[in-house]
Amino acid sequence: MKETATRAASWVAEVESQLIAWRRHFHRHPELSFQEEQTANYVYDTLASFPGLELSRPTKTSVVARLVTGRPGKVLALRADMDALPIDEENEVEFASQNPGVMHACGHDGHTAMLLGTAKILSEHRDELSGEVRFIFQHAEELIPGGARELVEQGVLDGVDAVVGQHLWQGTASQKIAVRADALMAAPDTFYITILGRGGHAAQPHLNVDPIAIGAQVVTNLQHMASRMVDPLEPFVLSVTKFVGGTADNVIPGSVEMCGTVRTFSEERRDYAAEWMENIIRGITSAHGANYTFRYEKGYSPVINDEAVTELVRQALLAEFGEEVVEEAVQTMGGEDFSAYQSAVPGTFFFTGIRNDEKGIVYPHHHPRFDLDEDSLALGCRAFVAIALQMLA
Ligand code: NI
């Protein structure tokens, strides 16, 4: 890391302990998607204590702050998500969740803290900026249809030139930042299948239509999509994650239910997946005299990073931190509703590393022992400040 203190570095150093205190506050008081009322109130009140921000509440549990400098320039939107997950925390830390069954197990507590820190710093140094910075504190990233889409519909990106977001990321080592142009995160789609057979005595299979035997063939044949039908160089996941049917050892059930997920990186591939899944299900059930129902639900769009905005962010981060910190991000089949912003304006999403083997911070996102290296809060905050300075100085 470059040790010549940049403006961003010295400003962030002044708020670092506050970043950790904010993160711990949110971690203690997690709230589920669309229910982030206390969180949004706390964010609103904190933002109101900073100079010169125009605040609004586009939805009940979201907050937007505008820093309008009055000097002509670009409009940059920075985004943090604020919701937690229905998980019982197993970390034994002083700031563990006080809300049983709910936990910040994805790092959104850190996102909220980092964007608060960025708003504090930039509002105090507004004289060094032109244009506008818009701080988006978003609700409900974890629950489809997601809060981002609602905020876009509410017009929070009106007039915005570029939107930038980051995720504190277990797949990246602490004190590294991973950037990537083009496809970064997958579209997470969901499917539901029912195989409708004809139940009866298990000793007389010839008189029944066995949905378990047929369903097993459906599962096997769906796997052919990944191995035989999609280009092996293209990331594609199809997982059947539930298979339920039957009640007794001597009864063939009337039906079997399944569901699962499909992860892809393009709209065309999503449509193809839905169409070919149904072809397979229809072919196998009809061959065996069964029937089916099939529902394919599209989740978030894939996170596809804009080339120009990504390059601008990469250059800002390289100038701030140097080559030892900034690396190329690895694609993930996880999804993110940040894509809703990218469908409205050019944007980029990057990963700020939190994995730290020495500190035992090794558990994955959405795990009851998930944690983040708090040293990464300053790094992520500094990244946002450096990007804003690069675009608006
Ligand atoms: Ni997340």
mmCIF file of N, CA, C and O in Angstrom, residues 215-256:
data_model
loop_
_atom_site.group_PDB
_atom_site.id
_atom_site.type_symbol
_atom_site.label_atom_id
_atom_site.label_comp_id
_atom_site.label_asym_id
_atom_site.label_seq_id
_atom_site.Cartn_x
_atom_site.Cartn_y
_atom_site.Cartn_z
ATOM 1 N N GLY A 215 -39.282 -38.633 -11.341
ATOM 2 C CA GLY A 215 -38.620 -37.419 -10.844
ATOM 3 C C GLY A 215 -37.112 -37.583 -10.788
ATOM 4 O O GLY A 215 -36.357 -36.651 -11.091
ATOM 5 N N ALA A 216 -36.662 -38.785 -10.412
ATOM 6 C CA ALA A 216 -35.213 -39.041 -10.351
ATOM 7 C C ALA A 216 -34.603 -38.880 -11.739
ATOM 8 O O ALA A 216 -33.500 -38.334 -11.892
ATOM 9 N N GLN A 217 -35.327 -39.346 -12.764
ATOM 10 C CA GLN A 217 -34.815 -39.193 -14.139
ATOM 11 C C GLN A 217 -34.806 -37.729 -14.556
ATOM 12 O O GLN A 217 -33.925 -37.291 -15.300
ATOM 13 N N VAL A 218 -35.791 -36.990 -14.099
ATOM 14 C CA VAL A 218 -35.811 -35.556 -14.418
ATOM 15 C C VAL A 218 -34.565 -34.885 -13.825
ATOM 16 O O VAL A 218 -33.866 -34.122 -14.505
ATOM 17 N N VAL A 219 -34.255 -35.183 -12.555
ATOM 18 C CA VAL A 219 -33.074 -34.578 -11.918
ATOM 19 C C VAL A 219 -31.817 -34.921 -12.715
ATOM 20 O O VAL A 219 -30.995 -34.050 -13.047
ATOM 21 N N THR A 220 -31.663 -36.206 -13.048
ATOM 22 C CA THR A 220 -30.470 -36.638 -13.783
ATOM 23 C C THR A 220 -30.359 -35.927 -15.123
ATOM 24 O O THR A 220 -29.285 -35.454 -15.509
ATOM 25 N N ASN A 221 -31.477 -35.841 -15.836
ATOM 26 C CA ASN A 221 -31.425 -35.250 -17.180
ATOM 27 C C ASN A 221 -31.236 -33.736 -17.143
ATOM 28 O O ASN A 221 -30.647 -33.162 -18.063
ATOM 29 N N LEU A 222 -31.716 -33.085 -16.075
ATOM 30 C CA LEU A 222 -31.476 -31.638 -15.973
ATOM 31 C C LEU A 222 -29.976 -31.352 -15.863
ATOM 32 O O LEU A 222 -29.490 -30.320 -16.315
ATOM 33 N N GLN A 223 -29.232 -32.291 -15.256
ATOM 34 C CA GLN A 223 -27.787 -32.077 -15.136
ATOM 35 C C GLN A 223 -27.097 -32.082 -16.497
ATOM 36 O O GLN A 223 -25.993 -31.546 -16.640
ATOM 37 N N HIS A 224 -27.740 -32.698 -17.501
ATOM 38 C CA HIS A 224 -27.153 -32.695 -18.841
ATOM 39 C C HIS A 224 -27.076 -31.293 -19.426
ATOM 40 O O HIS A 224 -26.289 -31.048 -20.338
ATOM 41 N N MET A 225 -27.907 -30.391 -18.916
ATOM 42 C CA MET A 225 -27.845 -29.034 -19.469
ATOM 43 C C MET A 225 -26.468 -28.432 -19.220
ATOM 44 O O MET A 225 -25.862 -27.849 -20.113
ATOM 45 N N ALA A 226 -25.975 -28.583 -17.986
ATOM 46 C CA ALA A 226 -24.656 -28.014 -17.672
ATOM 47 C C ALA A 226 -23.543 -28.767 -18.401
ATOM 48 O O ALA A 226 -22.597 -28.162 -18.896
ATOM 49 N N SER A 227 -23.662 -30.090 -18.488
ATOM 50 C CA SER A 227 -22.533 -30.866 -19.011
ATOM 51 C C SER A 227 -22.578 -31.055 -20.527
ATOM 52 O O SER A 227 -21.538 -31.243 -21.149
ATOM 53 N N ARG A 228 -23.769 -31.008 -21.140
ATOM 54 C CA ARG A 228 -23.876 -31.334 -22.567
ATOM 55 C C ARG A 228 -24.457 -30.220 -23.436
ATOM 56 O O ARG A 228 -24.354 -30.285 -24.653
ATOM 57 N N MET A 229 -25.107 -29.232 -22.834
ATOM 58 C CA MET A 229 -25.848 -28.286 -23.665
ATOM 59 C C MET A 229 -25.318 -26.864 -23.593
ATOM 60 O O MET A 229 -25.609 -26.057 -24.470
ATOM 61 N N VAL A 230 -24.568 -26.553 -22.552
ATOM 62 C CA VAL A 230 -24.024 -25.196 -22.422
ATOM 63 C C VAL A 230 -22.520 -25.271 -22.687
ATOM 64 O O VAL A 230 -21.849 -26.217 -22.248
ATOM 65 N N ASP A 231 -22.003 -24.278 -23.402
ATOM 66 C CA ASP A 231 -20.562 -24.167 -23.670
ATOM 67 C C ASP A 231 -19.771 -24.396 -22.377
ATOM 68 O O ASP A 231 -20.010 -23.725 -21.375
ATOM 69 N N PRO A 232 -18.832 -25.357 -22.385
ATOM 70 C CA PRO A 232 -18.086 -25.643 -21.148
ATOM 71 C C PRO A 232 -17.285 -24.449 -20.621
ATOM 72 O O PRO A 232 -16.908 -24.424 -19.452
ATOM 73 N N LEU A 233 -17.043 -23.462 -21.475
ATOM 74 C CA LEU A 233 -16.296 -22.287 -21.004
ATOM 75 C C LEU A 233 -17.210 -21.235 -20.391
ATOM 76 O O LEU A 233 -16.749 -20.207 -19.912
ATOM 77 N N GLU A 234 -18.518 -21.508 -20.419
ATOM 78 C CA GLU A 234 -19.467 -20.527 -19.885
ATOM 79 C C GLU A 234 -19.947 -20.965 -18.497
ATOM 80 O O GLU A 234 -20.383 -22.096 -18.321
ATOM 81 N N PRO A 235 -19.892 -20.061 -17.510
ATOM 82 C CA PRO A 235 -20.378 -20.441 -16.177
ATOM 83 C C PRO A 235 -21.890 -20.691 -16.199
ATOM 84 O O PRO A 235 -22.652 -19.880 -16.721
ATOM 85 N N PHE A 236 -22.297 -21.830 -15.661
ATOM 86 C CA PHE A 236 -23.723 -22.176 -15.635
ATOM 87 C C PHE A 236 -23.938 -23.151 -14.478
ATOM 88 O O PHE A 236 -23.212 -24.124 -14.347
ATOM 89 N N VAL A 237 -24.919 -22.861 -13.640
ATOM 90 C CA VAL A 237 -25.243 -23.770 -12.532
ATOM 91 C C VAL A 237 -26.720 -24.101 -12.581
ATOM 92 O O VAL A 237 -27.554 -23.212 -12.784
ATOM 93 N N LEU A 238 -27.027 -25.394 -12.436
ATOM 94 C CA LEU A 238 -28.419 -25.803 -12.205
ATOM 95 C C LEU A 238 -28.382 -26.771 -11.031
ATOM 96 O O LEU A 238 -27.790 -27.848 -11.127
ATOM 97 N N SER A 239 -28.982 -26.388 -9.909
ATOM 98 C CA SER A 239 -29.017 -27.249 -8.725
ATOM 99 C C SER A 239 -30.457 -27.521 -8.327
ATOM 100 O O SER A 239 -31.237 -26.585 -8.126
ATOM 101 N N VAL A 240 -30.801 -28.818 -8.221
ATOM 102 C CA VAL A 240 -32.079 -29.190 -7.613
ATOM 103 C C VAL A 240 -31.822 -29.281 -6.118
ATOM 104 O O VAL A 240 -30.973 -30.047 -5.672
ATOM 105 N N THR A 241 -32.530 -28.460 -5.340
ATOM 106 C CA THR A 241 -32.185 -28.339 -3.924
ATOM 107 C C THR A 241 -33.258 -28.912 -3.000
ATOM 108 O O THR A 241 -33.100 -28.908 -1.782
ATOM 109 N N LYS A 242 -34.356 -29.365 -3.603
ATOM 110 C CA LYS A 242 -35.422 -29.962 -2.790
ATOM 111 C C LYS A 242 -36.082 -31.037 -3.619
ATOM 112 O O LYS A 242 -36.317 -30.851 -4.830
ATOM 113 N N PHE A 243 -36.383 -32.194 -2.985
ATOM 114 C CA PHE A 243 -37.045 -33.307 -3.673
ATOM 115 C C PHE A 243 -37.908 -33.975 -2.618
ATOM 116 O O PHE A 243 -37.401 -34.658 -1.738
ATOM 117 N N VAL A 244 -39.193 -33.741 -2.659
ATOM 118 C CA VAL A 244 -40.073 -34.201 -1.583
ATOM 119 C C VAL A 244 -41.207 -35.042 -2.152
ATOM 120 O O VAL A 244 -41.905 -34.620 -3.073
ATOM 121 N N GLY A 245 -41.393 -36.239 -1.593
ATOM 122 C CA GLY A 245 -42.526 -37.066 -2.010
ATOM 123 C C GLY A 245 -42.589 -38.323 -1.180
ATOM 124 O O GLY A 245 -41.575 -38.811 -0.696
ATOM 125 N N GLY A 246 -43.786 -38.849 -1.011
ATOM 126 C CA GLY A 246 -43.943 -40.133 -0.352
ATOM 127 C C GLY A 246 -44.174 -40.043 1.136
ATOM 128 O O GLY A 246 -43.835 -39.036 1.780
ATOM 129 N N THR A 247 -44.803 -41.114 1.676
ATOM 130 C CA THR A 247 -45.140 -41.131 3.102
ATOM 131 C C THR A 247 -44.843 -42.467 3.772
ATOM 132 O O THR A 247 -44.751 -42.525 4.993
ATOM 133 N N ALA A 248 -44.704 -43.547 2.996
ATOM 134 C CA ALA A 248 -44.564 -44.859 3.626
ATOM 135 C C ALA A 248 -43.789 -45.799 2.708
ATOM 136 O O ALA A 248 -43.658 -45.544 1.510
ATOM 137 N N ASP A 249 -43.284 -46.898 3.285
ATOM 138 C CA ASP A 249 -42.464 -47.824 2.498
ATOM 139 C C ASP A 249 -43.282 -48.633 1.494
ATOM 140 O O ASP A 249 -42.755 -49.190 0.552
ATOM 141 N N ASN A 250 -44.604 -48.721 1.697
ATOM 142 C CA ASN A 250 -45.406 -49.570 0.810
ATOM 143 C C ASN A 250 -46.423 -48.790 -0.017
ATOM 144 O O ASN A 250 -47.382 -49.344 -0.515
ATOM 145 N N VAL A 251 -46.187 -47.483 -0.147
ATOM 146 C CA VAL A 251 -47.106 -46.638 -0.914
ATOM 147 C C VAL A 251 -46.343 -45.860 -1.973
ATOM 148 O O VAL A 251 -45.367 -45.172 -1.653
ATOM 149 N N ILE A 252 -46.764 -45.975 -3.208
ATOM 150 C CA ILE A 252 -46.232 -45.096 -4.248
ATOM 151 C C ILE A 252 -47.054 -43.808 -4.196
ATOM 152 O O ILE A 252 -48.296 -43.858 -4.284
ATOM 153 N N PRO A 253 -46.387 -42.664 -4.024
ATOM 154 C CA PRO A 253 -47.147 -41.419 -3.870
ATOM 155 C C PRO A 253 -47.692 -40.926 -5.206
ATOM 156 O O PRO A 253 -47.249 -41.354 -6.266
ATOM 157 N N GLY A 254 -48.614 -40.025 -5.111
ATOM 158 C CA GLY A 254 -49.221 -39.477 -6.321
ATOM 159 C C GLY A 254 -48.374 -38.394 -6.973
ATOM 160 O O GLY A 254 -48.504 -38.156 -8.179
ATOM 161 N N SER A 255 -47.533 -37.754 -6.188
ATOM 162 C CA SER A 255 -46.754 -36.662 -6.776
ATOM 163 C C SER A 255 -45.439 -36.459 -6.035
ATOM 164 O O SER A 255 -45.270 -36.939 -4.905
ATOM 165 N N VAL A 256 -44.546 -35.730 -6.673
ATOM 166 C CA VAL A 256 -43.257 -35.352 -6.094
ATOM 167 C C VAL A 256 -43.047 -33.875 -6.373
ATOM 168 O O VAL A 256 -43.376 -33.402 -7.460
#
